[in-house]
Amino acid sequence: MTFTGPAEGRHRATDPVSTPGPVSPVPPRRGRLVLLSVLAGAAIASLWSYHFVDSVIGDNVANTLLGHDAKGTAITGAVAGAVFAFVSGLAGTFTACNVAAFGAVVPLVRHGDSWRVRLRETLRPLGRLAVGMIVVSGVYGAVGALLGDRLPQLSTATVGDGMPVRLLQASVVFGIIGLAFIWLGLAALRLVPDPLARLERRFPNVRLVVLGAFVGGFLIGRPFPLFHKLFTYAAQTHNPLYGAAVFILQSVGNIAVMAVLFAALMLAARGRFARWLAARPARLVTVTAVAFLVAGSFTLLYWDLRLPSMFGYGWYPVVPW
């Protein structure tokens, strides 16, 4: 995985026709960096309160924006479903995966001398992120509307000691995403091969699109109750176009607040953060690797160790709240 400073990137790995420059340096003591990142992810997995995120934040945000009980009030039509999709996306904004995805985008923003240039260079990666997200969420929404309760995510069945099948799907999907994030973090440190390096030489923006696809993939595993309600309604329509539309709206709502905050911070910083990264290229590698490793470790440990432990499969330390 080749990383360059924001000012250099246009002439190296991101430019397939230019002469390759020297390999950018990696931070010292990479083993310690990996260990600390994994420990941080493990700590977040222990501290994370799904009740607080889903109920205290998610439900209250949705109830306030909709003006009624989001869980208890039926979705009464296509327009109401579309509104519910966007609002439920907003309600599920502050998940660890979303924060990590935007953390990985930060180092890819270029600095500029004017606010117009900074705005353009901030919106550009967000647009590419959205492309991957929209494709995955739209396709899954169409498939969900066609298959309905034949998908594990809408099943009411349980396996083993009462573990819902939909949570089993969540464990598999988020486990795969967690492993992918960890691999990308290790690749940033050049500890493993970069799976996107060759493709990126032909398509310089593919990394952001793939990252957006991961954000869209959150819907494939997400057990968030409001999303489950939306999914159930979309499946009842048996309309793949409507299913795709509401899933895309849900994904857009899911990143809307983060995108606005991200753009505001980039503009307010006046390019200082990008210049700070460019001053020492190893910083760029460090920020990117840590973002992926912490997110991947949290996702893998939470969904594949902590979640099964709730149903008697293994044990994971949890901080009681």
Coordinates of C-alpha atoms in Angstrom, one line a residue:
M1 CA 0.0 0.0 0.0
T2 CA 1.7 3.2 -1.1
F3 CA 0.8 6.4 0.7
T4 CA 2.1 9.9 -0.1
G5 CA 1.5 13.2 1.4
P6 CA -1.5 15.2 0.3
A7 CA 0.5 17.5 -1.9
E8 CA 2.5 14.7 -3.5
G9 CA -0.3 12.2 -4.1
R10 CA -1.3 13.6 -7.5
H11 CA 2.2 12.7 -8.9
R12 CA 2.7 9.3 -7.4
A13 CA 0.4 6.4 -6.6
T14 CA -2.8 8.3 -7.5
D15 CA -1.5 9.2 -11.0
P16 CA -1.3 6.1 -13.2
V17 CA 0.7 7.8 -16.0
S18 CA 3.4 9.5 -14.0
T19 CA 6.7 8.1 -13.0
P20 CA 6.5 6.4 -9.7
G21 CA 8.2 8.2 -6.9
P22 CA 10.1 6.7 -3.9
V23 CA 8.2 4.6 -1.5
S24 CA 6.8 6.7 1.3
P25 CA 8.3 5.9 4.8
V26 CA 6.4 3.9 7.4
P27 CA 6.3 4.8 11.1
P28 CA 8.9 3.3 13.4
R29 CA 7.9 0.5 15.8
R30 CA 5.1 -0.8 13.7
G31 CA 4.5 -3.8 15.9
R32 CA 3.8 -1.5 18.9
L33 CA 1.4 0.6 16.8
V34 CA -0.5 -2.5 15.7
L35 CA -0.7 -3.7 19.3
L36 CA -1.9 -0.4 20.7
S37 CA -4.5 0.0 18.0
V38 CA -5.9 -3.5 18.6
L39 CA -6.0 -2.9 22.3
A40 CA -7.9 0.3 21.7
G41 CA -10.4 -1.5 19.5
A42 CA -10.8 -4.2 22.2
A43 CA -11.4 -1.6 24.9
I44 CA -14.1 0.1 22.8
A45 CA -15.7 -3.3 22.3
S46 CA -15.9 -3.7 26.1
L47 CA -17.1 -0.2 26.7
W48 CA -19.7 0.0 23.8
S49 CA -23.3 0.2 25.0
Y50 CA -25.7 -0.9 22.2
H51 CA -28.6 0.1 24.4
F52 CA -27.3 3.7 24.7
V53 CA -26.5 4.0 21.0
D54 CA -29.7 2.3 19.7
S55 CA -32.2 3.4 22.3
V56 CA -31.1 6.5 24.1
I57 CA -29.6 8.2 21.0
G58 CA -31.2 6.4 18.1
D59 CA -34.8 6.2 19.3
N60 CA -34.9 9.7 20.8
V61 CA -33.5 11.3 17.6
A62 CA -36.0 9.4 15.4
N63 CA -38.9 10.2 17.8
T64 CA -38.0 13.9 17.8
L65 CA -37.6 14.2 14.0
L66 CA -40.7 12.2 13.2
G67 CA -42.9 13.7 15.9
H68 CA -44.2 10.3 17.1
D69 CA -43.0 7.0 18.5
A70 CA -40.8 5.7 15.7
K71 CA -40.9 2.1 16.8
G72 CA -44.6 1.9 17.7
T73 CA -46.2 3.8 14.8
A74 CA -46.8 1.9 11.6
I75 CA -45.3 3.1 8.3
T76 CA -48.4 4.1 6.4
G77 CA -47.2 4.6 2.8
A78 CA -44.4 5.0 0.3
V79 CA -43.7 8.6 1.2
A80 CA -43.8 7.9 4.9
G81 CA -41.5 5.0 4.3
A82 CA -39.0 7.2 2.5
V83 CA -39.0 9.8 5.3
F84 CA -38.6 7.0 7.9
A85 CA -35.7 5.6 5.9
F86 CA -33.8 8.9 6.0
V87 CA -34.6 9.7 9.6
S88 CA -33.7 6.2 10.8
G89 CA -30.4 6.6 9.0
L90 CA -29.8 9.9 10.9
A91 CA -30.7 8.2 14.1
G92 CA -28.0 5.5 13.5
T93 CA -25.3 8.0 12.7
F94 CA -22.8 7.7 15.5
T95 CA -21.7 4.1 15.2
A96 CA -18.1 3.2 15.6
C97 CA -17.9 1.9 12.0
N98 CA -19.1 5.3 10.6
V99 CA -16.6 7.2 12.7
A100 CA -13.8 5.0 11.6
A101 CA -14.7 5.2 7.9
F102 CA -14.6 9.0 8.0
G103 CA -11.4 8.8 10.0
A104 CA -9.8 6.9 7.1
V105 CA -11.1 9.5 4.6
V106 CA -9.4 12.4 6.5
P107 CA -5.9 11.8 5.3
L108 CA -7.1 11.7 1.7
V109 CA -8.3 15.3 1.7
R110 CA -6.0 17.8 -0.1
H111 CA -5.4 21.3 1.3
G112 CA -6.0 24.5 -0.7
D113 CA -5.3 28.2 -0.5
S114 CA -9.0 29.3 -0.7
W115 CA -12.1 28.0 0.9
R116 CA -13.6 27.1 -2.5
V117 CA -10.6 24.9 -3.2
R118 CA -10.8 23.3 0.3
L119 CA -14.5 22.7 -0.1
R120 CA -14.0 21.1 -3.5
E121 CA -11.2 18.9 -2.2
T122 CA -13.3 17.9 0.8
L123 CA -16.5 17.1 -1.2
R124 CA -14.6 15.1 -3.8
P125 CA -13.7 12.1 -1.6
L126 CA -17.1 12.3 0.0
G127 CA -18.7 11.9 -3.4
R128 CA -16.5 8.9 -4.2
L129 CA -17.3 7.3 -0.9
A130 CA -21.0 7.8 -1.6
V131 CA -20.7 6.0 -5.0
G132 CA -19.6 2.7 -3.3
M133 CA -22.2 3.1 -0.5
I134 CA -25.1 3.7 -2.9
V135 CA -24.3 0.8 -5.1
V136 CA -24.2 -1.7 -2.3
S137 CA -27.1 -0.4 -0.3
G138 CA -29.3 0.0 -3.5
V139 CA -28.6 -3.6 -4.7
Y140 CA -29.2 -5.1 -1.2
G141 CA -32.4 -3.1 -0.9
A142 CA -33.7 -4.4 -4.2
V143 CA -32.8 -8.0 -3.3
G144 CA -34.4 -7.6 0.1
A145 CA -37.7 -6.4 -1.4
L146 CA -37.7 -9.4 -3.7
L147 CA -36.7 -12.1 -1.2
G148 CA -38.3 -10.7 2.0
D149 CA -38.3 -13.0 5.0
R150 CA -36.3 -15.6 3.1
L151 CA -33.3 -13.4 4.1
P152 CA -31.8 -14.3 7.5
Q153 CA -32.0 -10.6 8.5
L154 CA -35.8 -10.7 8.6
S155 CA -36.0 -14.2 10.1
T156 CA -37.5 -14.7 13.5
A157 CA -35.8 -18.1 14.0
T158 CA -33.1 -18.8 16.5
V159 CA -30.2 -21.2 16.7
G160 CA -28.4 -22.9 19.5
D161 CA -29.0 -21.2 22.9
G162 CA -31.5 -18.7 21.5
M163 CA -29.3 -16.6 19.3
P164 CA -31.5 -15.0 16.6
V165 CA -30.6 -15.9 13.0
R166 CA -30.5 -12.2 12.1
L167 CA -27.7 -11.7 14.7
L168 CA -25.9 -14.6 13.3
Q169 CA -25.9 -12.8 9.9
A170 CA -24.7 -9.7 11.6
S171 CA -21.8 -11.6 13.2
V172 CA -20.8 -13.0 9.8
V173 CA -21.1 -9.7 7.8
F174 CA -19.4 -7.5 10.4
G175 CA -16.7 -10.1 11.0
I176 CA -15.8 -10.0 7.3
I177 CA -15.8 -6.2 7.3
G178 CA -13.7 -6.1 10.5
L179 CA -11.1 -8.5 9.0
A180 CA -11.0 -6.3 5.8
F181 CA -10.4 -3.2 7.8
I182 CA -7.6 -4.9 9.8
W183 CA -6.0 -6.1 6.6
L184 CA -6.1 -2.6 5.1
G185 CA -4.5 -1.2 8.3
L186 CA -1.7 -3.8 8.1
A187 CA -1.3 -3.1 4.4
A188 CA -0.9 0.6 5.2
L189 CA 2.1 -0.3 7.4
R190 CA 3.3 -2.6 4.6
L191 CA 3.1 -5.7 6.8
V192 CA 0.9 -7.5 4.4
P193 CA 0.2 -7.0 0.6
D194 CA -2.2 -4.3 -0.3
P195 CA -5.1 -5.9 -2.1
L196 CA -6.1 -2.6 -3.9
A197 CA -2.6 -1.5 -5.0
R198 CA -2.7 -2.9 -8.5
L199 CA -6.3 -1.9 -9.1
E200 CA -5.5 1.6 -7.8
R201 CA -2.9 2.1 -10.5
R202 CA -5.6 1.8 -13.1
F203 CA -8.4 3.4 -11.1
P204 CA -6.9 6.0 -8.7
N205 CA -10.2 6.5 -6.8
V206 CA -11.0 2.9 -6.2
R207 CA -9.9 2.9 -2.5
L208 CA -12.6 5.5 -1.6
V209 CA -15.2 3.6 -3.6
V210 CA -14.4 0.4 -1.8
L211 CA -14.5 2.2 1.6
G212 CA -18.0 3.5 0.6
A213 CA -19.0 -0.1 -0.3
F214 CA -18.1 -1.1 3.3
V215 CA -20.3 1.7 4.6
G216 CA -23.1 0.4 2.4
G217 CA -22.4 -3.1 3.6
F218 CA -23.2 -2.1 7.2
L219 CA -26.9 -2.4 6.2
I220 CA -26.4 -6.1 5.3
G221 CA -25.6 -6.9 8.9
R222 CA -27.2 -4.1 10.9
P223 CA -29.6 -5.3 13.6
F224 CA -30.7 -1.7 14.5
P225 CA -34.4 -2.0 15.4
L226 CA -35.5 1.0 13.3
F227 CA -33.6 -0.4 10.3
H228 CA -35.3 -3.8 10.8
K229 CA -38.7 -2.0 10.8
L230 CA -37.8 -0.2 7.6
F231 CA -36.5 -3.5 6.0
T232 CA -39.7 -5.3 7.0
Y233 CA -41.9 -2.6 5.3
A234 CA -39.8 -2.5 2.2
A235 CA -40.0 -6.3 1.9
Q236 CA -43.8 -6.2 2.2
T237 CA -44.0 -4.0 -0.9
H238 CA -42.2 -6.6 -3.1
N239 CA -41.0 -3.7 -5.2
P240 CA -37.2 -3.8 -5.8
L241 CA -37.0 -0.2 -7.0
Y242 CA -38.7 1.0 -3.8
G243 CA -36.5 -1.3 -1.7
A244 CA -33.4 0.1 -3.4
A245 CA -34.6 3.7 -3.0
V246 CA -35.3 3.5 0.7
F247 CA -32.1 1.7 1.5
I248 CA -30.1 4.3 -0.4
L249 CA -32.0 7.0 1.6
Q250 CA -31.2 5.2 4.8
S251 CA -27.5 5.0 3.9
V252 CA -27.4 8.7 2.9
G253 CA -29.1 9.6 6.2
N254 CA -26.6 7.5 8.0
I255 CA -23.6 9.5 6.8
A256 CA -25.2 12.9 6.4
V257 CA -24.3 14.3 9.8
M258 CA -20.8 12.9 9.7
A259 CA -20.3 14.4 6.2
V260 CA -21.4 17.8 7.4
L261 CA -19.2 17.7 10.4
F262 CA -16.3 16.4 8.3
A263 CA -16.6 19.2 5.8
A264 CA -17.0 21.8 8.5
L265 CA -13.9 20.6 10.3
M266 CA -11.9 20.5 7.1
L267 CA -12.9 24.1 6.2
A268 CA -12.4 25.4 9.7
A269 CA -8.9 23.9 9.8
R270 CA -8.0 25.9 6.7
G271 CA -5.9 23.1 5.4
R272 CA -3.6 23.0 8.5
F273 CA -4.3 19.3 9.2
A274 CA -3.5 18.3 5.6
R275 CA -0.3 20.4 5.7
W276 CA 0.6 18.8 9.0
L277 CA 0.2 15.4 7.5
A278 CA 2.2 16.4 4.4
A279 CA 5.1 17.7 6.5
R280 CA 6.0 14.1 7.5
P281 CA 4.6 11.4 5.2
A282 CA 4.9 8.7 7.9
R283 CA 2.1 10.6 9.8
L284 CA -0.3 9.9 6.9
V285 CA 0.5 6.2 7.1
T286 CA 0.0 6.2 10.9
V287 CA -3.4 8.0 10.8
T288 CA -4.7 5.7 8.1
A289 CA -3.4 2.5 9.7
V290 CA -4.7 3.4 13.1
A291 CA -8.2 4.3 11.8
F292 CA -8.5 0.9 10.0
L293 CA -6.9 -1.2 12.8
V294 CA -9.0 0.3 15.6
A295 CA -12.2 0.1 13.6
G296 CA -11.4 -3.4 12.4
S297 CA -10.5 -4.7 15.8
F298 CA -13.6 -3.3 17.4
T299 CA -15.9 -4.6 14.7
L300 CA -14.4 -8.1 14.8
L301 CA -14.2 -8.4 18.5
Y302 CA -17.6 -6.9 19.2
W303 CA -19.6 -8.9 16.6
D304 CA -17.6 -12.2 16.8
L305 CA -16.6 -12.5 20.4
R306 CA -18.8 -10.2 22.6
L307 CA -22.0 -10.8 20.7
P308 CA -21.8 -14.6 20.8
S309 CA -20.8 -14.4 24.5
M310 CA -24.2 -12.9 25.2
F311 CA -25.8 -16.2 24.2
G312 CA -23.4 -18.4 26.1
Y313 CA -20.7 -18.9 23.4
G314 CA -17.4 -18.0 25.0
W315 CA -16.7 -15.0 27.2
Y316 CA -15.8 -11.3 26.6
P317 CA -15.1 -8.7 29.2
V318 CA -17.9 -6.1 29.3
V319 CA -18.1 -2.9 31.3
P320 CA -21.6 -2.8 33.0
W321 CA -23.4 0.5 32.5

